[in-house]
Coordinates of C-alpha atoms in Angstrom, one line a residue:
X1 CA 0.0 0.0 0.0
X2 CA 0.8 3.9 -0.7
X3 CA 2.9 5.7 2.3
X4 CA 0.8 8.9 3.1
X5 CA 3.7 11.5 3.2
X6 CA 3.4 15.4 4.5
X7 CA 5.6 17.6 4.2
X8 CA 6.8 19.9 7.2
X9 CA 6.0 23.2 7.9
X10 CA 9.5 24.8 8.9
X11 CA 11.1 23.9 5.7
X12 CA 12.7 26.8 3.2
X13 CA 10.3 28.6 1.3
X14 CA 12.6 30.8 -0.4
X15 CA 15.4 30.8 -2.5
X16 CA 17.6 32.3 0.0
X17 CA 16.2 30.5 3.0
X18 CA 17.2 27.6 0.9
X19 CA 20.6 28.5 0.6
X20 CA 21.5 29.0 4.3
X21 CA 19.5 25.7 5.4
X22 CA 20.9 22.6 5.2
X23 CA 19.7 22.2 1.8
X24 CA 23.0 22.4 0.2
X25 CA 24.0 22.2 -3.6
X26 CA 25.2 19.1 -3.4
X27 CA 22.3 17.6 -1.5
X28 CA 19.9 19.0 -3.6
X29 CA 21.7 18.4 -6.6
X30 CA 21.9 14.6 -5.6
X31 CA 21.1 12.7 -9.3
X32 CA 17.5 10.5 -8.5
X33 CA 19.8 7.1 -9.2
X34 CA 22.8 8.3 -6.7
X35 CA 19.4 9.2 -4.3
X36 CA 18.2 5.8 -5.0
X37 CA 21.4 4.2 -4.1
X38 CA 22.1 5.7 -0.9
X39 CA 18.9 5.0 0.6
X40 CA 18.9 1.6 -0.4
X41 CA 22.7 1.3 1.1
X42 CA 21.0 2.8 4.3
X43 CA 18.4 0.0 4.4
X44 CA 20.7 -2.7 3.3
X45 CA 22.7 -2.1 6.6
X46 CA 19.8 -1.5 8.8
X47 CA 18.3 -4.9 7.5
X48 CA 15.0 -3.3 6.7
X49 CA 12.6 -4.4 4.2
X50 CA 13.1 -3.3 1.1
X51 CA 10.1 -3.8 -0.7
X52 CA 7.2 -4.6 1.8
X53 CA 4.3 -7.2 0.9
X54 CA 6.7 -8.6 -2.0
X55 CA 6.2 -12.2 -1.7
X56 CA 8.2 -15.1 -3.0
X57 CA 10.7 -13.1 -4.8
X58 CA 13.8 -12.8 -1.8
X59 CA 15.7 -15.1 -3.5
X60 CA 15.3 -14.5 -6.8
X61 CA 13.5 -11.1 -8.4
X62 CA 14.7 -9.1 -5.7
X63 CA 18.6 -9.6 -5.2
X64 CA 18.7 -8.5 -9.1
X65 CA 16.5 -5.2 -8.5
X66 CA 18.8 -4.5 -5.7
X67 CA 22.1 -4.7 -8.0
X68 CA 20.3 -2.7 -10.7
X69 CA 19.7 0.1 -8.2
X70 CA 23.3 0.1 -6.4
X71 CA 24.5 -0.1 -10.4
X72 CA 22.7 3.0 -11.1
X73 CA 20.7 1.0 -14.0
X74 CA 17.5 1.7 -16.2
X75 CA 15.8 -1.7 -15.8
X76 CA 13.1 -3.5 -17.2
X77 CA 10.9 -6.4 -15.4
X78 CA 9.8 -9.3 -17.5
X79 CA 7.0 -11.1 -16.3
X80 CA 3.4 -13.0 -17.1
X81 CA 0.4 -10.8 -15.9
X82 CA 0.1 -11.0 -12.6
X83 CA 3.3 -11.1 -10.5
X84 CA 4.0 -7.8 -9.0
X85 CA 5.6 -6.5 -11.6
X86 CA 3.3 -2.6 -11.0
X87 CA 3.9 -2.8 -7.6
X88 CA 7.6 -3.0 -7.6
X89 CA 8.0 -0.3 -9.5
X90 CA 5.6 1.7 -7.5
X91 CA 7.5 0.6 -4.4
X92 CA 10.7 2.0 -5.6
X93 CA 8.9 5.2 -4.1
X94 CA 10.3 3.7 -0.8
X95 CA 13.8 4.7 -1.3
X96 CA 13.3 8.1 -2.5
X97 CA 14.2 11.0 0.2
X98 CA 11.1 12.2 1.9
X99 CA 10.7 15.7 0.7
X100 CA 13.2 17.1 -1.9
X101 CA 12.5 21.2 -3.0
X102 CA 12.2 22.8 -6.5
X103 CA 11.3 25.9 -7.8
X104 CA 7.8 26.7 -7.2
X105 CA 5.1 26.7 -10.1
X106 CA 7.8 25.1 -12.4
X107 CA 6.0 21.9 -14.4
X108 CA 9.4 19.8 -14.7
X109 CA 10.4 20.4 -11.0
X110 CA 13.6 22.6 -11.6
X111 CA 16.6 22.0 -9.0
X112 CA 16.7 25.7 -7.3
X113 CA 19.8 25.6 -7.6
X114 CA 20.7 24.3 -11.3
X115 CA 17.2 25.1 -13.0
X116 CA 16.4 23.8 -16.4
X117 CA 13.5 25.1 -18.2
X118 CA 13.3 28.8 -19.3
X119 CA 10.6 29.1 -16.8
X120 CA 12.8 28.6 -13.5
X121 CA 15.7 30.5 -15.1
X122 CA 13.3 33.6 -16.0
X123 CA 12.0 33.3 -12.4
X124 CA 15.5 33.1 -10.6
X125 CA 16.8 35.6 -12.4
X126 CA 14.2 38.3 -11.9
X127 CA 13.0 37.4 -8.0
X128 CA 16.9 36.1 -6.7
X129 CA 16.6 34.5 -3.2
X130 CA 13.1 35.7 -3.3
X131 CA 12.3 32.7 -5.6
X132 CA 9.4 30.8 -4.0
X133 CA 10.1 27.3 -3.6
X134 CA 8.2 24.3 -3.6
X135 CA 8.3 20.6 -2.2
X136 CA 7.7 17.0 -3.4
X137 CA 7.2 14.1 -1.7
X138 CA 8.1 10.7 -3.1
X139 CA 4.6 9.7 -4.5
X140 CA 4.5 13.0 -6.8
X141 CA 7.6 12.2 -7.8
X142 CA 6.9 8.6 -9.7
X143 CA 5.0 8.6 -13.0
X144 CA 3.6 5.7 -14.6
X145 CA 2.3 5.2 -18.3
X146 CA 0.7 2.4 -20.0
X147 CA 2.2 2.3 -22.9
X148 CA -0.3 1.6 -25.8
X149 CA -0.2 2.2 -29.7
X150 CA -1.8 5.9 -29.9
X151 CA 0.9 7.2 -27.4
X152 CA 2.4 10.2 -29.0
X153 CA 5.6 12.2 -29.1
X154 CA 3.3 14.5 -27.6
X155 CA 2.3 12.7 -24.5
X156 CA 5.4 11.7 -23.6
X157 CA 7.8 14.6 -24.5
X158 CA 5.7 17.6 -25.2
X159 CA 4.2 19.9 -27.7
X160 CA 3.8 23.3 -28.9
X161 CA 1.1 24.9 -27.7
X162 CA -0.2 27.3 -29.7
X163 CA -2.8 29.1 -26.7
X164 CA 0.3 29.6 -24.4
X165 CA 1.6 31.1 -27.2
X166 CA -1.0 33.3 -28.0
X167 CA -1.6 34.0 -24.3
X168 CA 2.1 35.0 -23.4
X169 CA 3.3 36.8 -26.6
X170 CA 5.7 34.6 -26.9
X171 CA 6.6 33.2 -30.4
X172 CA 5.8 29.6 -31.3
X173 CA 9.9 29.0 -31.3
X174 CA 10.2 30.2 -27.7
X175 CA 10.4 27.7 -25.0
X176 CA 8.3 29.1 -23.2
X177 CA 5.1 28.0 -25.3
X178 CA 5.9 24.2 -24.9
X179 CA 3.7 22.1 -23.0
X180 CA 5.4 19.4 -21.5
X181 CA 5.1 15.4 -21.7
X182 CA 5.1 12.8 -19.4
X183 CA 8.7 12.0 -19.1
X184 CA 9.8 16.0 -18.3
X185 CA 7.1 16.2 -15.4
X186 CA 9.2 12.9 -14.2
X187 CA 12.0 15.1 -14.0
X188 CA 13.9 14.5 -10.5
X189 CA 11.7 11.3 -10.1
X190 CA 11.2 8.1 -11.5
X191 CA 9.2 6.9 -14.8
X192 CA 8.0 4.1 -15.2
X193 CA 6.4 2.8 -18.9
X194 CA 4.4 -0.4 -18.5
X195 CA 3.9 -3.2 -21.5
X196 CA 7.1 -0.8 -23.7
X197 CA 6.8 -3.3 -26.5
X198 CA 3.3 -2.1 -26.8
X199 CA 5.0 1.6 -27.8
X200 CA 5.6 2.4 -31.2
X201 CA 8.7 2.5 -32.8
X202 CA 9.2 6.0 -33.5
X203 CA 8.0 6.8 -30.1
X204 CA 10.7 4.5 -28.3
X205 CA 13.2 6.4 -30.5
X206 CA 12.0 9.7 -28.8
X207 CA 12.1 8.2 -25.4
X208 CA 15.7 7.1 -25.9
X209 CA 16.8 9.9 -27.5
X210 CA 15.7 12.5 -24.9
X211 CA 16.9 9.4 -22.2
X212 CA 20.7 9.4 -23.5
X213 CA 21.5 12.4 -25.7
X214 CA 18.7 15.0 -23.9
X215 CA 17.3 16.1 -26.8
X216 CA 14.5 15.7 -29.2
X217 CA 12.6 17.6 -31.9
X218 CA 9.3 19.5 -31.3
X219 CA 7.6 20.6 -34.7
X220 CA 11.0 21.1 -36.4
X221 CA 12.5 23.0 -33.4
X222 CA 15.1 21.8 -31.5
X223 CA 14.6 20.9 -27.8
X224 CA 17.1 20.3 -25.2
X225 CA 16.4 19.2 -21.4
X226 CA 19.1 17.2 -19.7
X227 CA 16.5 15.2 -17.3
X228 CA 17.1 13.7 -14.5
X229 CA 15.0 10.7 -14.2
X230 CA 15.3 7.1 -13.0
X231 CA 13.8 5.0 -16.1
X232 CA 11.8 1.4 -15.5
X233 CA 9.9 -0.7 -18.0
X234 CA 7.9 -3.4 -17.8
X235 CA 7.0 -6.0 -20.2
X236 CA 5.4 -9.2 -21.3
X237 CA 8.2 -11.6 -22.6
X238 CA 6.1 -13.2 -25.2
X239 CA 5.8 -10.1 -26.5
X240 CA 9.5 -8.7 -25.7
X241 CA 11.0 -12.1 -27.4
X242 CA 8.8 -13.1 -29.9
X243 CA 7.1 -10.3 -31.2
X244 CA 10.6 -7.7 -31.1
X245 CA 9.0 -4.7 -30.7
X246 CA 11.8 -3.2 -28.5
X247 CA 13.8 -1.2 -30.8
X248 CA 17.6 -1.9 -30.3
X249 CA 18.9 1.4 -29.4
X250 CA 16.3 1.3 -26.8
X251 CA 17.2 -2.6 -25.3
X252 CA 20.9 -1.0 -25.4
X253 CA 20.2 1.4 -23.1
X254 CA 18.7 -0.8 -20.7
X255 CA 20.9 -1.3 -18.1
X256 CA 19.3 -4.8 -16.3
X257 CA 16.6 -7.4 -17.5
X258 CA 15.0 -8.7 -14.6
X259 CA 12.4 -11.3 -15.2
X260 CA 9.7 -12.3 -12.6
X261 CA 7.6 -15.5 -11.7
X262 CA 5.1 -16.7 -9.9
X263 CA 5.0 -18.1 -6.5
X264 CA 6.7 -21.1 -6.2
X265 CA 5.0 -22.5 -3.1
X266 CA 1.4 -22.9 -1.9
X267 CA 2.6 -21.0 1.7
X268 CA 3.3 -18.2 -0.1
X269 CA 0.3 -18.1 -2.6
X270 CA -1.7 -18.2 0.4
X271 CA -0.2 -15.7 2.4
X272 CA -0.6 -13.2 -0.8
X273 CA -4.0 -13.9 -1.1
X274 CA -4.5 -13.1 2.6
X275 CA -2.9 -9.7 2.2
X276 CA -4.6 -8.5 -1.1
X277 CA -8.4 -10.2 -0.5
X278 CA -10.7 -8.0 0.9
X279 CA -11.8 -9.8 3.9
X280 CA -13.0 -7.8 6.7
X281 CA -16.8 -7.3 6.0
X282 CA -18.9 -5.1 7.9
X283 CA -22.1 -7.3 7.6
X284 CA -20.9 -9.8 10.2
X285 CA -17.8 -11.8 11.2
X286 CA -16.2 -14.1 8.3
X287 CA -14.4 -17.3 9.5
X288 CA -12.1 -18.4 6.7
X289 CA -11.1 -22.0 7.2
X290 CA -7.4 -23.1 6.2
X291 CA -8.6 -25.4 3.5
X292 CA -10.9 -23.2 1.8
X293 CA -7.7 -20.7 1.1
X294 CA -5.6 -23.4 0.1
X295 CA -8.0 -25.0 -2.2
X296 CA -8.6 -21.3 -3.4
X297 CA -4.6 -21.1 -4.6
X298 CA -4.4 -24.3 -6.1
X299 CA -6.6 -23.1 -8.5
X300 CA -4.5 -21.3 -9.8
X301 CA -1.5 -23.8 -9.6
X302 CA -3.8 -26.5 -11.8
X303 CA -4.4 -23.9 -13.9
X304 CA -1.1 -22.9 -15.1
X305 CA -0.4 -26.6 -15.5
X306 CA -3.8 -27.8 -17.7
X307 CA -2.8 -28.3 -20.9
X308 CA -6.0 -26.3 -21.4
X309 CA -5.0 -22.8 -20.5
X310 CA -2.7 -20.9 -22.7
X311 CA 0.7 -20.7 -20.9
X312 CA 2.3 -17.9 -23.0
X313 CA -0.5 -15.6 -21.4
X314 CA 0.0 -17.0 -17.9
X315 CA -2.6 -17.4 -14.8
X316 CA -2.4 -13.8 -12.7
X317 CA -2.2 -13.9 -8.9
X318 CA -5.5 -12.0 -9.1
X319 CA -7.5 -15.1 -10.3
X320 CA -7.4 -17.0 -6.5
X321 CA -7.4 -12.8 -5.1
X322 CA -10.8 -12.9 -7.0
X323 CA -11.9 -15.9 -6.1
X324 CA -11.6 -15.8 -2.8
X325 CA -13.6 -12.4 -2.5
X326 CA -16.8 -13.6 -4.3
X327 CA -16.4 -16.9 -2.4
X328 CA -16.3 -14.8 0.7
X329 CA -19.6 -13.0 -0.7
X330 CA -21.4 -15.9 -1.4
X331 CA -20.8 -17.0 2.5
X332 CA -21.8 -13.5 3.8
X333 CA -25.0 -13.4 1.3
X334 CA -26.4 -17.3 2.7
X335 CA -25.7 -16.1 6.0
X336 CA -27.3 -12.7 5.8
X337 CA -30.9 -14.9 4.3
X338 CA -30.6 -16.9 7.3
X339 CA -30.3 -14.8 9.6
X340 CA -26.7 -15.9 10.8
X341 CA -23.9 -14.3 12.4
X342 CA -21.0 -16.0 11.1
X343 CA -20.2 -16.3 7.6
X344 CA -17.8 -19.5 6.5
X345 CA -17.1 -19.9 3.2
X346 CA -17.6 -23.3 1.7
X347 CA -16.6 -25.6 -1.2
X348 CA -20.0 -24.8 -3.0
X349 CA -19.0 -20.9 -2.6
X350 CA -15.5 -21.1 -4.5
X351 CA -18.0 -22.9 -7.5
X352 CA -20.3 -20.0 -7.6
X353 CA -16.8 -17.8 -8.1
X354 CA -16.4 -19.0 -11.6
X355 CA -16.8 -15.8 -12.8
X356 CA -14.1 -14.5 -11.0
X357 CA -11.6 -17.4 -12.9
X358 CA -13.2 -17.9 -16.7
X359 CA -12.3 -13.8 -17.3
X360 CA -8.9 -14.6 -16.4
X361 CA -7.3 -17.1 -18.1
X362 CA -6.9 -17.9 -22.2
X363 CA -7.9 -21.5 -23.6
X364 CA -5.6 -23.5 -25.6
X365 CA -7.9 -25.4 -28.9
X366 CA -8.8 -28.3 -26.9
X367 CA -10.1 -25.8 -23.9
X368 CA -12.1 -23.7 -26.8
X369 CA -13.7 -27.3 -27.7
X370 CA -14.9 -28.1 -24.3
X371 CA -15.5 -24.3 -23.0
X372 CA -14.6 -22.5 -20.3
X373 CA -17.0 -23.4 -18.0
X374 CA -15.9 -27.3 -18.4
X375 CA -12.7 -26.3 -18.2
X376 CA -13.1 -24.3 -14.9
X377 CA -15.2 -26.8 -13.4
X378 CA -12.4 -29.2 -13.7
X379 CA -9.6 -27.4 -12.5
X380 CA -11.8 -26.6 -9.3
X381 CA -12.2 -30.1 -9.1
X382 CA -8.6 -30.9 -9.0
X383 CA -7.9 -28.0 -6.8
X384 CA -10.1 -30.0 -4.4
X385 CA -8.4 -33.0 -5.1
X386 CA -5.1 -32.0 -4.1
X387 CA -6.5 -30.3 -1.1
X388 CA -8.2 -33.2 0.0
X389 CA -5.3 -35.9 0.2
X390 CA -3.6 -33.2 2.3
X391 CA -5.4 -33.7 5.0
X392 CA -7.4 -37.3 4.1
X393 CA -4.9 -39.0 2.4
X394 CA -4.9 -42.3 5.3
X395 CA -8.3 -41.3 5.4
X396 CA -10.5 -45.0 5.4
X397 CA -14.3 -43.5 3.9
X398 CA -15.7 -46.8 3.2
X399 CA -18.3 -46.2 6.2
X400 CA -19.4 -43.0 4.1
X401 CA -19.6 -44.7 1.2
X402 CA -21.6 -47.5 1.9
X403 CA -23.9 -45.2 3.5
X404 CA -24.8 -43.7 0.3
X405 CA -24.3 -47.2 -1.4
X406 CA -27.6 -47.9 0.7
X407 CA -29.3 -45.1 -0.6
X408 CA -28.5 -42.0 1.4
X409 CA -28.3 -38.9 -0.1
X410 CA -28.0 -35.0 1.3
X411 CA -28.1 -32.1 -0.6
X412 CA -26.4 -29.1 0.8
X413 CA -27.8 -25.7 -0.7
X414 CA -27.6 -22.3 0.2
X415 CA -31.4 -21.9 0.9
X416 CA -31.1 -24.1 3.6
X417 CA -29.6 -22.5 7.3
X418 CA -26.5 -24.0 8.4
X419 CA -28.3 -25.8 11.6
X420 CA -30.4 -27.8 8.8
X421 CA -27.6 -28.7 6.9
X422 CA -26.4 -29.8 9.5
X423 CA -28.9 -31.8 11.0
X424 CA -28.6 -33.8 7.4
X425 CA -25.8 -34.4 7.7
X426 CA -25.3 -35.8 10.8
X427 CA -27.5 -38.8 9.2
X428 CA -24.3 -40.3 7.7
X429 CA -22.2 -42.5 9.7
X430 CA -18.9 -42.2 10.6
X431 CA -18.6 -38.7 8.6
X432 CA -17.7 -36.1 11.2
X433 CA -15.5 -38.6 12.9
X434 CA -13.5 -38.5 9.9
X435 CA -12.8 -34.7 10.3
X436 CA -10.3 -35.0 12.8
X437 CA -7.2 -34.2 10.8
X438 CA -9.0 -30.7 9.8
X439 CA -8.5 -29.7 13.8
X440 CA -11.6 -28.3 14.1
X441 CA -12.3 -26.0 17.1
X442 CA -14.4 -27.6 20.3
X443 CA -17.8 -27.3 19.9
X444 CA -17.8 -25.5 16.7
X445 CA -20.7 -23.7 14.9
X446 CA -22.9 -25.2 12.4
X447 CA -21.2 -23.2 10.1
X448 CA -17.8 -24.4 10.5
X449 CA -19.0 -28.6 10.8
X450 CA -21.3 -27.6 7.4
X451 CA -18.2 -26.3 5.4
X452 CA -15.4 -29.0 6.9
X453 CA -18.2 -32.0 5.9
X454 CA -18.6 -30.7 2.7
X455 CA -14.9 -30.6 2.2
X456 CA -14.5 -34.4 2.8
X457 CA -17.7 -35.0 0.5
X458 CA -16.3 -32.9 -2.1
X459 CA -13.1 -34.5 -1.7
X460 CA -15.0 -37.4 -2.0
X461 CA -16.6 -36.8 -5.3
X462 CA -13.4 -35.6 -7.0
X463 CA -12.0 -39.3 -6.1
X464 CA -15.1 -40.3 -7.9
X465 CA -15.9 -42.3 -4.8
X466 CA -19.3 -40.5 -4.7
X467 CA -21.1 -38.6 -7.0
X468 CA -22.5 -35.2 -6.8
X469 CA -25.2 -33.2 -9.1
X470 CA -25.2 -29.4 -9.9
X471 CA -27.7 -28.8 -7.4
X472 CA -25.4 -29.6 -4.9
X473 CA -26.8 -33.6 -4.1
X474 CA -24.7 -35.9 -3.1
X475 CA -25.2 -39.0 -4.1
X476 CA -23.7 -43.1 -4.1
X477 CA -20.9 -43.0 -6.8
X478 CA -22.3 -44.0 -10.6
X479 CA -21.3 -47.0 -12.2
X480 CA -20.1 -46.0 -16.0
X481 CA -18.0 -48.3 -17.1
X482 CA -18.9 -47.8 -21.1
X483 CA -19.3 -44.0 -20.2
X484 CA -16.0 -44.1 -19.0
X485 CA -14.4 -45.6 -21.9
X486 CA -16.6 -43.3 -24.4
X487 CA -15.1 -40.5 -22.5
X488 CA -11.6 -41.6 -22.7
X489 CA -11.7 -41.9 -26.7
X490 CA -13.1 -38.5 -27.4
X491 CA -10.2 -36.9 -25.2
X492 CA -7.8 -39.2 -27.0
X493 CA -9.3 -37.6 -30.6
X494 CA -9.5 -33.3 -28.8
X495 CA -5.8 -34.4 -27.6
X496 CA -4.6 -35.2 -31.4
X497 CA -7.1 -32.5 -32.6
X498 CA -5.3 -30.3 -30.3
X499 CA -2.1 -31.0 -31.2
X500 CA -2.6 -30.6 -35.1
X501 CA -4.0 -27.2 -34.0
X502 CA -0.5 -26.4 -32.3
X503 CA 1.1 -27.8 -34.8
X504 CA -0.2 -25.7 -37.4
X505 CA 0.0 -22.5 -35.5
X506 CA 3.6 -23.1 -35.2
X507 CA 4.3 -23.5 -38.5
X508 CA 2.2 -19.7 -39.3
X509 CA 4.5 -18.0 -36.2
X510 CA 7.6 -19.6 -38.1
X511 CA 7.2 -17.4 -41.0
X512 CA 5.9 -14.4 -39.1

């Protein structure tokens, strides 16, 4: 999250109160990257976090980000959507001084002291040390742009603007009638372009050129501004490799390639998910049981490994983030009809979150063929799975199901309250003595036996040991023998359908 920063009241507010502070010229004068590096030196030996709520990435991402900095390099992150990469650079905010001054009412933050833009240096000259002076704090000081197609020279350098012109006198050669770009208002800060390869060409020789040489043209005339910015990029690396829309003068000049992942290990998915969810509701207290947020991230882990989902476009850390919110909703909505005063998610929930996973990943052929609903259904299914023979792996649930074998069946809905659903449940023998490795709290809620016992049953049904219809009834396992087989040959032919498909779509990227 953002720092909040303010800025103090006793510092220099002119020019000449500037000069006998201890706002020196070389202070001020610092270069952003020198800045940068000595605040990270300062948190390197006080063994302070350097980027907070960064997870997964202390071994790997981060070291690298840290030599880029000391190095005093433009770097670029390379990742899939979805791991941090925004954030990072946002949190480079974190080692930027926490107030720096500039001369008051200038739009590319001129150094008092060394000013740049005809602006400051008219000012200066005509006030002296009665030069009103300004201060920014680190979050004014980071600009961010999306890079797209229709970016212009204009947004990110500047323009002549033919009202200031008009307003001021001022002939449309003078300096004084441009109106500045992005990258010039980053001036004694840090820019940041996300998705570069999504920049046109000519537009990435702009940026370079006022980057390295500080320079560009404006209409024909001449423009020189030796900025002083800190430069990140982010990108794709399908698109960075494969489609080469980074122009070379550009990849020169970039100091560090750092590429990023996604979480390596379900602790860590987990713990991610429990600082980004929103999960503190108003409405009434939410109990989030251990399983339901570990079933929640292995989602997303099954997902990036079905053959199904496109890998080149990747499964975001905001699909389980997503998930677990509207899974969350769904709790607090039954509760709410019920009248209850504890909300606890269930299996059943994280199903009626589909919409919160099908908008966020990309389908291979064969997952076209069988649609994204299938597809999600599965993966849930799986994410259950794996879940399940975590904690009931030397579970024995032949006493459950022979139970059903005799013809038992429960449904578990959300029109029904908790303390009914629980009631029928507690028809089925041997089931809540089979909870035990869950370590469920003494004497806990219909809410909490509900969701754990339709954990095991769901568990259950992804073993195939029972069987369960869409409206949530769950029911002796069927027997489908010739089904079975009928099944098996069509995803023999969608898996040699599929991989003609590939196949052919390899051979049209070859010549591309």
């Amino acid at each position: 999250m953002a720092t909040q920063h303010t800025i103090p009241s006793h510092l220099p507010q002119t020019l000449g109160e500037l000069r006998n502070s201890e706002w020196t010229i070389d202070r001020v004068s610092r270069s952003v990257k020198d800045e940068l590096r000595d605040n990270l030196i300062a948190k390197l030996r006080a063994k302070e976090t350097i980027f907070p709520g960064i997870v997964g990435y202390e071994d790997t991402v981060l070291p690298q980000i840290v030599n880029a900095v000391l190095s005093r390099h433009n770097f670029i992150l390379l990742g899939l959507r979805g791991q941090a990469k925004s954030r990072i650079l946002r949190g480079l905010t974190t080692l930027l001084d926490p107030v720096v001054p500039y001369v008051a009412g200038s739009e590319i933050r001129d150094n008092p002291y060394v000013p740049l833009s005809a602006y400051a240096k008219l000012l200066i000259a005509e006030k002296g040390d009665a030069t009103p002076i300004a201060w920014l704090t680190p979050d004014e000081r980071y600009v961010e742009k999306l890079a797209t197609p229709d970016v212009t020279v204009a947004d990110l350098i500047g323009d002549v603007d033919p009202i200031k012109a008009a307003k001021s006198g001022e002939l449309l050669s003078s300096e004084l009638t441009m109106h500045y770009g992005l990258l010039p208002r980053a001036n004694r800060g840090i820019f940041a372009v996300n998705e570069i390869p999504d920049l046109a060409g000519k537009i990435q020789v702009a940026l370079f050129n006022i980057m390295q040489e500080g320079d560009v043209q404006i209409k024909g005339y001449p423009v020189r501004l030796q900025l002083d910015v800190a430069l990140t990029f982010s990108a794709n690396p399908e698109d960075y490799t494969a489609r080469g829309k980074i122009v070379t003068p550009l990849k020169d000049r970039i100091g560090s390639e750092i590429r990023t992942h996604y979480l390596d290990s379900l602790e860590q998915a987990v713990s991610v998910t429990e600082q980004e969810a929103w999960s503190t509701r108003a409405a009434l207290d939410l109990h989030i049981p251990r399983y339901i947020r570990e079933v929640v991230e292995q989602i997303a882990f099954v997902a990036r490994e079905d053959k199904r989902v496109d890998k080149r476009s990747g499964v975001s850390q905001r699909l389980p983030i997503s998930v677990m919110e509207l899974a969350l909703s769904n709790a607090e909505r039954r509760a709410l009809q019920h009248g209850e005063t504890v909300a606890v998610p269930r299996i059943g929930d994280i199903y009626t979150a589909m919409p919160g996973i099908t908008g966020k990943i990309e389908l291979e052929y064969e997952g076209e063929m069988r649609g994204a609903d299938t597809v999600v259904r599965d993966v849930i299914r799986t994410a259950v799975q794996r879940t399940f023979d975590g904690y009931f792996a030397e579970a024995n649930t032949q006493q459950i199901e022979q139970w059903f074998n005799l013809g038992g069946t429960v449904q578990l809905s959300d029109a029904v309250a908790a303390e009914d659903s629980l009631k029928e449940l507690q028809q089925i023998q041997g089931l809540f003595d089979k909870l035990k490795p869950l370590s469920l709290p003494n004497r806990a809620s219909a809410e909490v036996l509900v969701s754990a016992a339709e954990f095991l049953l769901e568990g259950m049904t992804a073993h195939k040991r029972i069987s369960r219809t869409e409206e949530r009834s769950f029911t002796a396992a069927e027997k489908q023998t010739r089904k079975e087989r009928a099944q098996n040959f069509h995803e023999e032919v969608r898996e040699r359908e599929r991989e003609d498909w590939q196949n052919r779509n390899r051979s049209k990227r070859g010549f591309n």
